[in-house]
Short mmCIF file of C-alpha atoms and ligand atoms in Angstrom, two decimals:
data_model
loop_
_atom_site.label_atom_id
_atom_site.label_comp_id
_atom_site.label_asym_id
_atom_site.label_seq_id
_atom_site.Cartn_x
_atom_site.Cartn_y
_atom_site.Cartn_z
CA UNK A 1 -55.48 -178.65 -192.48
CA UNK A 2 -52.15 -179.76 -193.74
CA UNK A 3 -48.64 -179.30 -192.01
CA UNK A 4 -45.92 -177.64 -194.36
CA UNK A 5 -43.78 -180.59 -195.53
CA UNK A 6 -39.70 -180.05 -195.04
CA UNK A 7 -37.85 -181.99 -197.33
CA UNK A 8 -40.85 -183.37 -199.69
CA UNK A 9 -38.01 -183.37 -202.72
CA UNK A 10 -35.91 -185.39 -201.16
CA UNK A 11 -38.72 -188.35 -200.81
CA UNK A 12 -38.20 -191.21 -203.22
CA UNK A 13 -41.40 -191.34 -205.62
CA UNK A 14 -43.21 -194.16 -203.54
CA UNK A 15 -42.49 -192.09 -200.60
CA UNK A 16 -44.23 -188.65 -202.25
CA UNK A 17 -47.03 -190.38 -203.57
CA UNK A 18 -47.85 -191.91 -200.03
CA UNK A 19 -47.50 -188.64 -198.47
CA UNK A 20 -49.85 -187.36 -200.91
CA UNK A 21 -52.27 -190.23 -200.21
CA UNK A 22 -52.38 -189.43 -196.79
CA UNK A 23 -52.56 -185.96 -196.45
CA UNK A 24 -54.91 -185.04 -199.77
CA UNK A 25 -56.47 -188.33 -201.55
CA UNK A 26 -57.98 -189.38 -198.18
CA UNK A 27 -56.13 -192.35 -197.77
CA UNK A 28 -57.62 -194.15 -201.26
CA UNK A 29 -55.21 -196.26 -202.97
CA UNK A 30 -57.94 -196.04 -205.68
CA UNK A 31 -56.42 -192.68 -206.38
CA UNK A 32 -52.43 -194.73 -205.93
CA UNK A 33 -53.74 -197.29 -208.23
CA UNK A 34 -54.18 -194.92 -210.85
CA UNK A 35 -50.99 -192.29 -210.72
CA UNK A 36 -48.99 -196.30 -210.70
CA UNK A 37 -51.23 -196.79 -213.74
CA UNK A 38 -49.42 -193.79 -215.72
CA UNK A 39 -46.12 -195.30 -215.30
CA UNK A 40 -44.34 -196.79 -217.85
CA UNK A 41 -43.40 -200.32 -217.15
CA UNK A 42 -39.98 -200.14 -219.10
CA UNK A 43 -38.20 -198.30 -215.84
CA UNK A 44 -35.16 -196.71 -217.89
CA UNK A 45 -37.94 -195.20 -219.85
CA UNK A 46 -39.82 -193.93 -216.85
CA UNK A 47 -36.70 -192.28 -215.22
CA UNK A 48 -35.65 -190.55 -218.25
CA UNK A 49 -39.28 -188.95 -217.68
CA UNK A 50 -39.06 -188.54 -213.85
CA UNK A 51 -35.92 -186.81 -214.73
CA UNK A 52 -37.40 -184.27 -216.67
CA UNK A 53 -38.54 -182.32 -213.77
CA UNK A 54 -38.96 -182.15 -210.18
CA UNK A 55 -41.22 -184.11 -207.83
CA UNK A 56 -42.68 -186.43 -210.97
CA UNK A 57 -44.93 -189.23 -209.55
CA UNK A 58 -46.79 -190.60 -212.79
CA UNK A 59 -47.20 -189.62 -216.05
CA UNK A 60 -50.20 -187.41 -217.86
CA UNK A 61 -51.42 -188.32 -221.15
CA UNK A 62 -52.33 -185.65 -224.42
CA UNK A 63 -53.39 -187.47 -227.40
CA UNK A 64 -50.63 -187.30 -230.20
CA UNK A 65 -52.26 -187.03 -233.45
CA UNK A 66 -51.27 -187.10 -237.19
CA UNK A 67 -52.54 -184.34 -239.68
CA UNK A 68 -51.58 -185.33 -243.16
CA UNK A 69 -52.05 -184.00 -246.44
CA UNK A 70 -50.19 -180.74 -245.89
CA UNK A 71 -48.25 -179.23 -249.13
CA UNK A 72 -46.30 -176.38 -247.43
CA UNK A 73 -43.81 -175.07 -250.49
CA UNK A 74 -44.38 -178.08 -252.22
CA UNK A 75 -43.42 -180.66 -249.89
CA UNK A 76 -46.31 -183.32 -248.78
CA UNK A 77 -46.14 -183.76 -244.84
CA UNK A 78 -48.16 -185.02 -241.99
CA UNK A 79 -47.69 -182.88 -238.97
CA UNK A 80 -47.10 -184.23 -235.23
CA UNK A 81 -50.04 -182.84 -232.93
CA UNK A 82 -50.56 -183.35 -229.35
CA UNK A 83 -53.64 -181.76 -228.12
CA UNK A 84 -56.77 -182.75 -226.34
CA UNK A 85 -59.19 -180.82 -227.43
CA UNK A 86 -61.56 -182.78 -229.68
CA UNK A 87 -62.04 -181.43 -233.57
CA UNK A 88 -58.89 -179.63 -233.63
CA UNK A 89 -56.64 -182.41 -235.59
CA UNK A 90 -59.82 -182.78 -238.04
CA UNK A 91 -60.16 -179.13 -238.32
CA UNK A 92 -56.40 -178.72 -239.66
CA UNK A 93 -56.55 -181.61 -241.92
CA UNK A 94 -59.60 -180.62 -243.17
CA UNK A 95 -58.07 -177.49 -244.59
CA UNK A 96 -55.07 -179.10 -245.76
CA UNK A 97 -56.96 -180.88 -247.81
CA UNK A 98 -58.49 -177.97 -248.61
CA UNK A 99 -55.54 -175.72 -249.99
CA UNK A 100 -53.67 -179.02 -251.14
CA UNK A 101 -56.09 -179.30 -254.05
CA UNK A 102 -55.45 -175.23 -254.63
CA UNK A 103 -51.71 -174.86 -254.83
CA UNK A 104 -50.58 -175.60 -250.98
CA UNK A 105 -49.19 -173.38 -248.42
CA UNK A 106 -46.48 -171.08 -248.80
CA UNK A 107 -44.00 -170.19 -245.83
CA UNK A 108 -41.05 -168.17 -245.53
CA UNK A 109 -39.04 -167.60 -242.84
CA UNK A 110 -38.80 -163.55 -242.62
CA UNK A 111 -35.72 -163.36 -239.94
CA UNK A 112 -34.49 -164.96 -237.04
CA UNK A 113 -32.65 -162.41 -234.40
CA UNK A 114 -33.58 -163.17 -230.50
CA UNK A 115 -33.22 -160.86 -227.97
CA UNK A 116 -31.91 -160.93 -224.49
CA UNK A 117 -31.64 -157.87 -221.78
CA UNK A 118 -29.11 -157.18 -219.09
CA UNK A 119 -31.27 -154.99 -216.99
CA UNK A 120 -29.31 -152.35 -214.49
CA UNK A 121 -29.64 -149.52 -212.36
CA UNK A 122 -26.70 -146.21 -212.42
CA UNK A 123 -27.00 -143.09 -210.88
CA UNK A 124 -24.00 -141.16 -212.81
CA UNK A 125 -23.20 -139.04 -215.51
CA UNK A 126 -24.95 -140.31 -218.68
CA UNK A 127 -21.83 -139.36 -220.96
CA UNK A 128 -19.73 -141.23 -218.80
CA UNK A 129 -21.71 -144.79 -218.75
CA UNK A 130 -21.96 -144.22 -222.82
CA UNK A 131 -18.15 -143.83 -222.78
CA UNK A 132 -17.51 -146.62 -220.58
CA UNK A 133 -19.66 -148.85 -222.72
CA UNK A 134 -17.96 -148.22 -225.64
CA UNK A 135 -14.55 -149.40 -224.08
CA UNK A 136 -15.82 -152.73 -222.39
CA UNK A 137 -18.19 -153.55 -225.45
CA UNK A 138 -15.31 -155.23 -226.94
CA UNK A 139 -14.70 -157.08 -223.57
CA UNK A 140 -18.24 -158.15 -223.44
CA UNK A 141 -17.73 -159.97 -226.91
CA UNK A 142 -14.96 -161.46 -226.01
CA UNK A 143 -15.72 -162.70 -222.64
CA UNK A 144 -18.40 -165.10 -223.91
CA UNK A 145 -16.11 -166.22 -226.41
CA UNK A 146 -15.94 -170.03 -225.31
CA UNK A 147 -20.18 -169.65 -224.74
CA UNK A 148 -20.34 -168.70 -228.57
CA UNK A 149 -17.72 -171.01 -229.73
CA UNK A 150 -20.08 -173.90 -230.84
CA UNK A 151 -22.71 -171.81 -231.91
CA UNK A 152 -20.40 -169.64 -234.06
CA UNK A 153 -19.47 -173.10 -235.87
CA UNK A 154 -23.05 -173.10 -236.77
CA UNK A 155 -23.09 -169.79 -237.77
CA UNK A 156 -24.82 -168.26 -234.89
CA UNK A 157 -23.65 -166.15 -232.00
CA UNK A 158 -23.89 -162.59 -230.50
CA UNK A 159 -25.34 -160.14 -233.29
CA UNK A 160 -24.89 -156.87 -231.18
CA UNK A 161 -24.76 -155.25 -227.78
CA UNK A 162 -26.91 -151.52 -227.40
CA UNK A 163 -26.79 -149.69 -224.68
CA UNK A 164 -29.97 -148.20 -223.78
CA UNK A 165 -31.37 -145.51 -221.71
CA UNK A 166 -34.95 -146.49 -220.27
CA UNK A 167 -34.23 -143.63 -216.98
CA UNK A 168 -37.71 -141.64 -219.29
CA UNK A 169 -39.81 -144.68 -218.24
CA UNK A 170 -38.06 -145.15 -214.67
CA UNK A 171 -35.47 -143.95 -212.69
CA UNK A 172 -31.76 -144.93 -213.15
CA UNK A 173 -32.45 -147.36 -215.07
CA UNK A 174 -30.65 -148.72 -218.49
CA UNK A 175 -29.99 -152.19 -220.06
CA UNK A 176 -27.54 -153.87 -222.24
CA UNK A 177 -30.04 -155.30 -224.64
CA UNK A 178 -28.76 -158.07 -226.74
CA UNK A 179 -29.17 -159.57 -230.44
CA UNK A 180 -28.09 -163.21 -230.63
CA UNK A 181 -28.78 -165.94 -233.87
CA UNK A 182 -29.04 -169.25 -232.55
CA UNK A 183 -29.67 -171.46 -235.41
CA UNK A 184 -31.05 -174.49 -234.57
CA UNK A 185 -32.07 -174.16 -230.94
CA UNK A 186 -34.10 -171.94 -229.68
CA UNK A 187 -31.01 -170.58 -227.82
CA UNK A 188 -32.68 -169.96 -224.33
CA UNK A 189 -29.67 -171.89 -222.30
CA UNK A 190 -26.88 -170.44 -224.56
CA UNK A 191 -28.41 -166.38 -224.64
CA UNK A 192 -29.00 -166.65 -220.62
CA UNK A 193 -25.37 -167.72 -220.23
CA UNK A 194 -24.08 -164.89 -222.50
CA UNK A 195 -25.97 -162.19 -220.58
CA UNK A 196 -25.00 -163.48 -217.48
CA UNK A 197 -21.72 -163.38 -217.98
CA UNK A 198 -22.05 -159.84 -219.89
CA UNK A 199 -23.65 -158.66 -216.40
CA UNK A 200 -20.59 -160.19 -214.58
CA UNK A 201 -18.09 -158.56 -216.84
CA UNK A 202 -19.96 -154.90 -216.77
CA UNK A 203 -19.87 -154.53 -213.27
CA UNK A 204 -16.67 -156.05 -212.75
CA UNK A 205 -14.89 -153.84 -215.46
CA UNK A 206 -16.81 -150.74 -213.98
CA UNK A 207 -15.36 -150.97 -210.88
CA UNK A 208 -11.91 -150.73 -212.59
CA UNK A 209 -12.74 -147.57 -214.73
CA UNK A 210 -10.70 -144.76 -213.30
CA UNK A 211 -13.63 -142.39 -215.29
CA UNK A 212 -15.99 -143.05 -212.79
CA UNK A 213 -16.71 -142.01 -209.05
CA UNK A 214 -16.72 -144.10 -206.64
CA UNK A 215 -20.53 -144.42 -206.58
CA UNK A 216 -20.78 -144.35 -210.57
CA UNK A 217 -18.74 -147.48 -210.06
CA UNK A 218 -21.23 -149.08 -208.27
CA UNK A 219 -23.71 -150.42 -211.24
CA UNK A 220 -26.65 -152.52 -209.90
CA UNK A 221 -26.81 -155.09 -212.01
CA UNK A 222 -30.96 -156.39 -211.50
CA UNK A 223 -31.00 -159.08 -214.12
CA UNK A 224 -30.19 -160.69 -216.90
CA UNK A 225 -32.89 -162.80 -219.15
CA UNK A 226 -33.90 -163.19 -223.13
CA UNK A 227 -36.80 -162.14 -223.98
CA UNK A 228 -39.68 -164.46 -225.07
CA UNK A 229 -40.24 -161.31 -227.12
CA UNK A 230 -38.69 -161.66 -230.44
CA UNK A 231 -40.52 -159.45 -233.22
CA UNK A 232 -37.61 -159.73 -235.58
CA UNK A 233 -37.71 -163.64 -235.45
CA UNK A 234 -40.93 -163.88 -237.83
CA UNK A 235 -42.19 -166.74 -240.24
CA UNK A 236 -44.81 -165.87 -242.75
CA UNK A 237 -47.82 -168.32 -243.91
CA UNK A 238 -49.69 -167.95 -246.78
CA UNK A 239 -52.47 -169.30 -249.13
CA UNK A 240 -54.13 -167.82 -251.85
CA UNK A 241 -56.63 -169.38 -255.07
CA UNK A 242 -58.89 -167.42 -257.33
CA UNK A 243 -62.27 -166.68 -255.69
CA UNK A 244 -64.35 -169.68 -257.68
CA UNK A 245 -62.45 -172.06 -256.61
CA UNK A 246 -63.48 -171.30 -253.28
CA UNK A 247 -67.20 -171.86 -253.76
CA UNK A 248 -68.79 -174.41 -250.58
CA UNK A 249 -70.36 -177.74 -250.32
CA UNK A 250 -73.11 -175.60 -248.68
CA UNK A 251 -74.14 -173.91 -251.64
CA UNK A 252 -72.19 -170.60 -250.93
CA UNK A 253 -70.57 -169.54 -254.75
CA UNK A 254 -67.08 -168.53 -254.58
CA UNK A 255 -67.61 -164.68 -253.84
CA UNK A 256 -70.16 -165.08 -250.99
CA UNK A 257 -67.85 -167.39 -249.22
CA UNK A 258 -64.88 -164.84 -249.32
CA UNK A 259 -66.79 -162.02 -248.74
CA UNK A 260 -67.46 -163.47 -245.58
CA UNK A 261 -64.29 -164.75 -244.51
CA UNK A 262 -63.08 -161.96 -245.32
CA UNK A 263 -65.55 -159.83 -243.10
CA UNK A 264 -64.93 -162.28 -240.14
CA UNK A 265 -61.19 -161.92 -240.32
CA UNK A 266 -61.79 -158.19 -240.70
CA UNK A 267 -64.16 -158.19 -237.30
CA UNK A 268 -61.21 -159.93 -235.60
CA UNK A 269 -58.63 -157.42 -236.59
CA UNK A 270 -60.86 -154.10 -235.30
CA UNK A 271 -62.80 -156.10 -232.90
CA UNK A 272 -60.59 -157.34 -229.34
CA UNK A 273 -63.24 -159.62 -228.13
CA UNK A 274 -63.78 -161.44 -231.31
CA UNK A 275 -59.61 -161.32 -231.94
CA UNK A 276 -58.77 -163.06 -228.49
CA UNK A 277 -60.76 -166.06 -229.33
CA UNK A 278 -59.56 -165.83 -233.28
CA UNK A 279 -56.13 -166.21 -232.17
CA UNK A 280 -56.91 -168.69 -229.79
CA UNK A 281 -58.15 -170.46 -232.46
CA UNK A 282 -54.55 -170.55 -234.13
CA UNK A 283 -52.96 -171.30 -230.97
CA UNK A 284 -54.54 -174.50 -231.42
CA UNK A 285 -52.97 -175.42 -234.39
CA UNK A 286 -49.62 -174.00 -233.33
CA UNK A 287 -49.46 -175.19 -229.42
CA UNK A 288 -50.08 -178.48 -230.74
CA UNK A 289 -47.04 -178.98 -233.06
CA UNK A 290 -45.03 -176.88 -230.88
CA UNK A 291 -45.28 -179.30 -227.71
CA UNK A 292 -45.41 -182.23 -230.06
CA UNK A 293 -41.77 -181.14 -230.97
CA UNK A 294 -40.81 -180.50 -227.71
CA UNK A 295 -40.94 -176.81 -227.45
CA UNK A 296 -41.81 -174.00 -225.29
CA UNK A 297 -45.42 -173.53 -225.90
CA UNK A 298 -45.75 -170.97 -222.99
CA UNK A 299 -42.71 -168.79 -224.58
CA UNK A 300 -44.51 -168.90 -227.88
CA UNK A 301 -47.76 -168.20 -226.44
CA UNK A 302 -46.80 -165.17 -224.36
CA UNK A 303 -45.11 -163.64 -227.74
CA UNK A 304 -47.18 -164.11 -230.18
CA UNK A 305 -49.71 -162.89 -227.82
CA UNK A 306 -47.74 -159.68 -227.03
CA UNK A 307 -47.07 -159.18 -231.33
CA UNK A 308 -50.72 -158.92 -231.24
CA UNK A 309 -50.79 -155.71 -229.76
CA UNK A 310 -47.70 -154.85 -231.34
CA UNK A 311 -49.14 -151.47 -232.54
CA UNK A 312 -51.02 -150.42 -229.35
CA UNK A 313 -54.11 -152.56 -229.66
CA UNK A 314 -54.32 -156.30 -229.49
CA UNK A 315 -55.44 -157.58 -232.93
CA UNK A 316 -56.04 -160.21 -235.03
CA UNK A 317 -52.62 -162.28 -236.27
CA UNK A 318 -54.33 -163.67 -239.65
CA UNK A 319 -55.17 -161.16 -242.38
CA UNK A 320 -57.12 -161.66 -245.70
CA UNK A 321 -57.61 -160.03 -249.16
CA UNK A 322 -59.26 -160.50 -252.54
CA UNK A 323 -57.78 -158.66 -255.48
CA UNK A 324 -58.24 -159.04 -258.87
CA UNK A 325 -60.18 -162.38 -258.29
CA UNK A 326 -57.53 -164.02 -256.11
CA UNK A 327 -58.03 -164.63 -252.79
CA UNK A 328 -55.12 -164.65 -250.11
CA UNK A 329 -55.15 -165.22 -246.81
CA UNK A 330 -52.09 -165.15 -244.70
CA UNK A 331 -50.74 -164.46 -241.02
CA UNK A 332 -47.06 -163.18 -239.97
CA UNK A 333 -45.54 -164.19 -236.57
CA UNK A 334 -43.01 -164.50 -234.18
CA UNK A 335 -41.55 -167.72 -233.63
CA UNK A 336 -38.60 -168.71 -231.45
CA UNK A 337 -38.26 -172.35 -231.85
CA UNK A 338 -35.78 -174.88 -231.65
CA UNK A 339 -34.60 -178.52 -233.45
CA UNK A 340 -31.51 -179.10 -231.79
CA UNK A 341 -31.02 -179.56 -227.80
CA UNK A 342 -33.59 -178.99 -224.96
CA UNK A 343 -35.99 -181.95 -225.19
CA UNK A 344 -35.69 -182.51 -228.68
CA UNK A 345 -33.18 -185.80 -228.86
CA UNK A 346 -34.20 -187.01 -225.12
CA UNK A 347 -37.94 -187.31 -225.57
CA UNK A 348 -38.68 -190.44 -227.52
CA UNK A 349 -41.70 -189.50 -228.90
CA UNK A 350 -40.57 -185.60 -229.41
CA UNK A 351 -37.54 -187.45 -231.74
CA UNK A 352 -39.91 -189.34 -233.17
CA UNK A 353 -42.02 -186.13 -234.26
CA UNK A 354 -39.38 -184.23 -235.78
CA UNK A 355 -38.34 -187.66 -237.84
CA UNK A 356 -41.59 -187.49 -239.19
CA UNK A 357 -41.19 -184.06 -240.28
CA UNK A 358 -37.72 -185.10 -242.23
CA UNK A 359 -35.64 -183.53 -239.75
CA UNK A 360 -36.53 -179.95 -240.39
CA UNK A 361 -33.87 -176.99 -239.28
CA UNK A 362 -35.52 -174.75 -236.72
CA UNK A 363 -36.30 -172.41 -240.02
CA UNK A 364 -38.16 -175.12 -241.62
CA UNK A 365 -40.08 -176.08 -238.10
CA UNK A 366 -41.26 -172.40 -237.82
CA UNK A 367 -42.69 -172.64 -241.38
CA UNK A 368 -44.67 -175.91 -240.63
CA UNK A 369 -45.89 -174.48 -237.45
CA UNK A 370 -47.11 -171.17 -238.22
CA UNK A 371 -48.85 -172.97 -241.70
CA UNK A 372 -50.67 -175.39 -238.81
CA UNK A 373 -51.81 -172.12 -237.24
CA UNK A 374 -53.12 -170.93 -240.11
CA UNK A 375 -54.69 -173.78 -241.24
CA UNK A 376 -56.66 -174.08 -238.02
CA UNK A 377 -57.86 -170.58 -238.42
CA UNK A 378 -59.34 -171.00 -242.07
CA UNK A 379 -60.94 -174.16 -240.71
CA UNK A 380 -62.45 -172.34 -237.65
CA UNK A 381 -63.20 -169.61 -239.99
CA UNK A 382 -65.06 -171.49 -242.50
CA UNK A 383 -67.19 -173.45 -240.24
CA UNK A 384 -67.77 -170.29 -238.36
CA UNK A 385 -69.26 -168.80 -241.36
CA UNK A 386 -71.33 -171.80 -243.11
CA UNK A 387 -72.37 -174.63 -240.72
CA UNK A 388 -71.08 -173.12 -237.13
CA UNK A 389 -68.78 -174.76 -235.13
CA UNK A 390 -70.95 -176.82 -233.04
CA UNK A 391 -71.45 -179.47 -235.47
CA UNK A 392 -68.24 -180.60 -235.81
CA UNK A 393 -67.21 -180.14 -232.45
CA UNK A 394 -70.09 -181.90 -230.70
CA UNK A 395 -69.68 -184.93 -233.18
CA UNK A 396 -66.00 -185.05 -232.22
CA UNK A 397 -67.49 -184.36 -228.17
CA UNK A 398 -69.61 -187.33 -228.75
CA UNK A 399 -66.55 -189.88 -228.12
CA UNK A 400 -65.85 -188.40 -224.93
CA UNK A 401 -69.56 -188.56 -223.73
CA UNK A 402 -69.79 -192.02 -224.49
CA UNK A 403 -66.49 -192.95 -223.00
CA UNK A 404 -67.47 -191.11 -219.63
CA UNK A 405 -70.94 -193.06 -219.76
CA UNK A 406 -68.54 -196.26 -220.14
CA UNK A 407 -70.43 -197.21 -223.60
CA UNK A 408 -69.22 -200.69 -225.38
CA UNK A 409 -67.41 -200.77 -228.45
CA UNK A 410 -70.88 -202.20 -230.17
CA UNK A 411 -73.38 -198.77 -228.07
CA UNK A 412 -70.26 -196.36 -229.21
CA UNK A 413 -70.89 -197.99 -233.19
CA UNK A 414 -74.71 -197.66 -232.98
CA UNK A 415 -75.01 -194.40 -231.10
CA UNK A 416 -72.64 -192.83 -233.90
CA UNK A 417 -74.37 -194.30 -236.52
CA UNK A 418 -77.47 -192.82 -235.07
CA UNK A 419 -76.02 -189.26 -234.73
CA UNK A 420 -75.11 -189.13 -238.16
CA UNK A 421 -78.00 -187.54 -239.08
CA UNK A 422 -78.76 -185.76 -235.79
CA UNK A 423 -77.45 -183.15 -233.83
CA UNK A 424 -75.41 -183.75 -230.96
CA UNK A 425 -76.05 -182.75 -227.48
CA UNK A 426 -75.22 -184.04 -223.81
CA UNK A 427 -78.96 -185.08 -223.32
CA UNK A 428 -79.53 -186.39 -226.73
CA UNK A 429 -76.61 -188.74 -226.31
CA UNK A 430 -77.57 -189.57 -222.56
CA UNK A 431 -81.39 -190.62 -223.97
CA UNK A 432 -80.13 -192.33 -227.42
CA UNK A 433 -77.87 -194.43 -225.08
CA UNK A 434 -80.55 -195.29 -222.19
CA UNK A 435 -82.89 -196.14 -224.75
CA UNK A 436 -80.05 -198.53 -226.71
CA UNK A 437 -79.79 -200.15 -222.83
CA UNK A 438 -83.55 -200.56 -222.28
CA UNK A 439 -84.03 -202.43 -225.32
C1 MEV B 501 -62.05 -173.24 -230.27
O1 MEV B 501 -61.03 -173.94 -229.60
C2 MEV B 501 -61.47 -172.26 -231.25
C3 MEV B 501 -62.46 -171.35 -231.95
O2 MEV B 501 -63.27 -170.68 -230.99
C4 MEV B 501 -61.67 -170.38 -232.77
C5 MEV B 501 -62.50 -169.28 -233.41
O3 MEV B 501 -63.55 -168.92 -232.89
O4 MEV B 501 -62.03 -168.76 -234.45
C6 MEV B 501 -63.40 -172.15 -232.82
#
């Protein structure tokens, strides 16, 4: 068993990774060989990447993908998407293809207010904490002022400061809870400095109020954080094309097909287990463009998980209808993202991915990501509910079960030939490959 390194930051990189050799990769410099293989050989490059966390010793790799074709309000654009798993990129292209031949997609950015908490404990007199935050509100608002400065330029800044009583849910305890509009960053840096200077400025200025006792003077200030929870920053993504023209290459007319669909999407909204893995399904589309661009998947994942079960019950985030012949399918979410700061102009290939998207405002990004998540549902959807998913996933698995059996370039051209017109599976591949080798 391992000793408790001291210190283990402070190692240069060779240093860390020979520590790491010796205490967990059994001594192989197999294993060395490979992290050194990761690094980049152009060293300014490398550092900027060692830099942009702790403890870096190599590199890891996601595939960065193009899906083109996508007419979202009438613009043609190929979307950025860095993902590993197999059939996703083909999935999303696949329907934007689709709905480019049947009017595009159609997004709209619905609002855009973030939310950050100072979260504190008082014991007092209720009327006299609602009095006192009346007179420092001002005081709050102006004590960020040279935070807010640049982002007031842009047109952002603090919307509003509530006081709130939360001592129903648990004792004592209330919170300053915040509305900021950041623009064009998702604001995370810039709202975490407000509120923790609001915090600062509370408890100082409380300890100054003559109104209070002693101990009503004494606020506990807990903490102050946004909240990855923003249900009033939501983009809307829609599509919609009169039944017919949805009929299949499988044979299904137009009104079979979206009777379907629209029963599957309906078994995801009333159904949890079936919703979890619907959703997922988006979050493959939208994770994808989302790191590609250098944002915070995990913040995005963890709302748009929570507006799921916005009204009690988790559910599903994409919604169809057919009325009066038209079909429409569409999906509302929240969406804190950013195009200015963070990694967005220090990652190459993150700068490179928004360039390819013209520059869009963090408005326009939302748009383009939540029409990738729903793009990625219809495709899930619709091979879901004609040919299942397995065929197109197994053909794109295919490529990896090749590459782990080492295949040539000339076995990996034969053996896809050959499973063009048969169906995929670990064994089949293994066999189809032995046999190519025994001839
Ligand atoms: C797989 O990554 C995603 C799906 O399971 C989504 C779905 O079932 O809708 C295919």
């Amino acid at each position: 068993m391992s000793q408790p390194v001291a210190g283990f930051s402070k190692l240069n990189k060779e240093e860390k990774i020979d520590w790491l050799k010796r205490h967990y990769l059994q001594n192989n410099t197999e294993a060395v060989k490979i992290l050194k293989q990761y690094w980049n050989e152009d060293a300014k490059l490398q550092q900027l990447h060692d830099e942009f966390t702790e403890n870096t010793i190599s590199n890891f790799y996601l595939p960065f993908g193009i899906a083109p074709n996508f007419n979202i309000n009438g613009k043609l654009l190929a979307i950025p998407m860095a993902i590993e798993e197999s059939s996703v990129i083909a999935a999303t292209s696949k329907a934007a293809k689709f709905w480019g031949s049947r009017g595009g997609f159609k997004a709209e950015v619905l609002n855009t207010k973030k939310i950050g908490q100072v979260h504190f404990i008082y014991s007092g007199e209720k009327e006299k904490l609602q009095r006192y935050f009346k007179e420092v509100k001002p005081k709050l608002f102006k004590s960020v002022k040279e935070i807010t400065a640049n982002m007031e330029k842009r047109g952002g800044g603090v919307l509003e400061i509530e006081l709130r009583d939360k001592t129903a849910s648990l004792e004592n305890y209330y919170q300053l809870h915040c509305n900021f509009e950041t623009k064009d960053s998702m604001g995370a840096n810039f709202i975490n400095s407000c509120l923790e200077k609001f915090a600062h400025v509370f408890k100082e200025e409380a300890e100054k109020c003559p109104d209070f006792t002693s101990e009503e003077q004494n606020i506990e200030i807990l903490m102050s954080i946004l909240s990855n929870y923003v249900p009033e920053c939501i983009v809307r993504a829609e599509v919609s094309c009169p039944v017919e023209q949805l009929s299949e290459e499988s044979g299904m007319t137009g009104e079979e097909f979206a009777s379907k669909f629209k029963r599957a999407i309906r078994i995801a909204e009333i159904e949890k287990y079936r919703a979890v893995t619907h959703n997922k399904g988006i979050m493959n589309g939208i994770d994808a463009v989302v790191l590609a661009t250098g944002n915070d998947f995990r913040a995005v994942e963890a709302g748009i998980h929570a507006y799921a079960s916005k009204d009690g019950s988790y559910t599903s985030l994409t919604h169809a209808s057919v009325e009066a012949g038209i079909f429409k399918f569409w999906m509302e979410i929240p969406l804190a993202l950013g195009t200015v700061g963070g990694l967005t102009s220090l990652h190459p290939m993150v700068k490179l991915a928004l360039e390819m998207l013209q520059k869009p405002s963090a408005k326009e990004l939302m748009e383009i990501v939540a029409v990738a998540g729903l793009a990625q549902n219809f495709g899930a959807v619709r091979s879901l509910i004609t040919t299942g998913i397995q065929q197109g996933h197994m053909k794109m698995h295919l490529m990896n079960i090749l590459n782990q059996q080492e295949a040539t370039p000339e076995e990996k051209k034969m053996i896809t030939d050959y499973f063009k017109n048969h169906t995929v599976s670990h064994n089949s591949v293994i066999n189809q490959l032995e046999k190519l080798r025994q001839q």
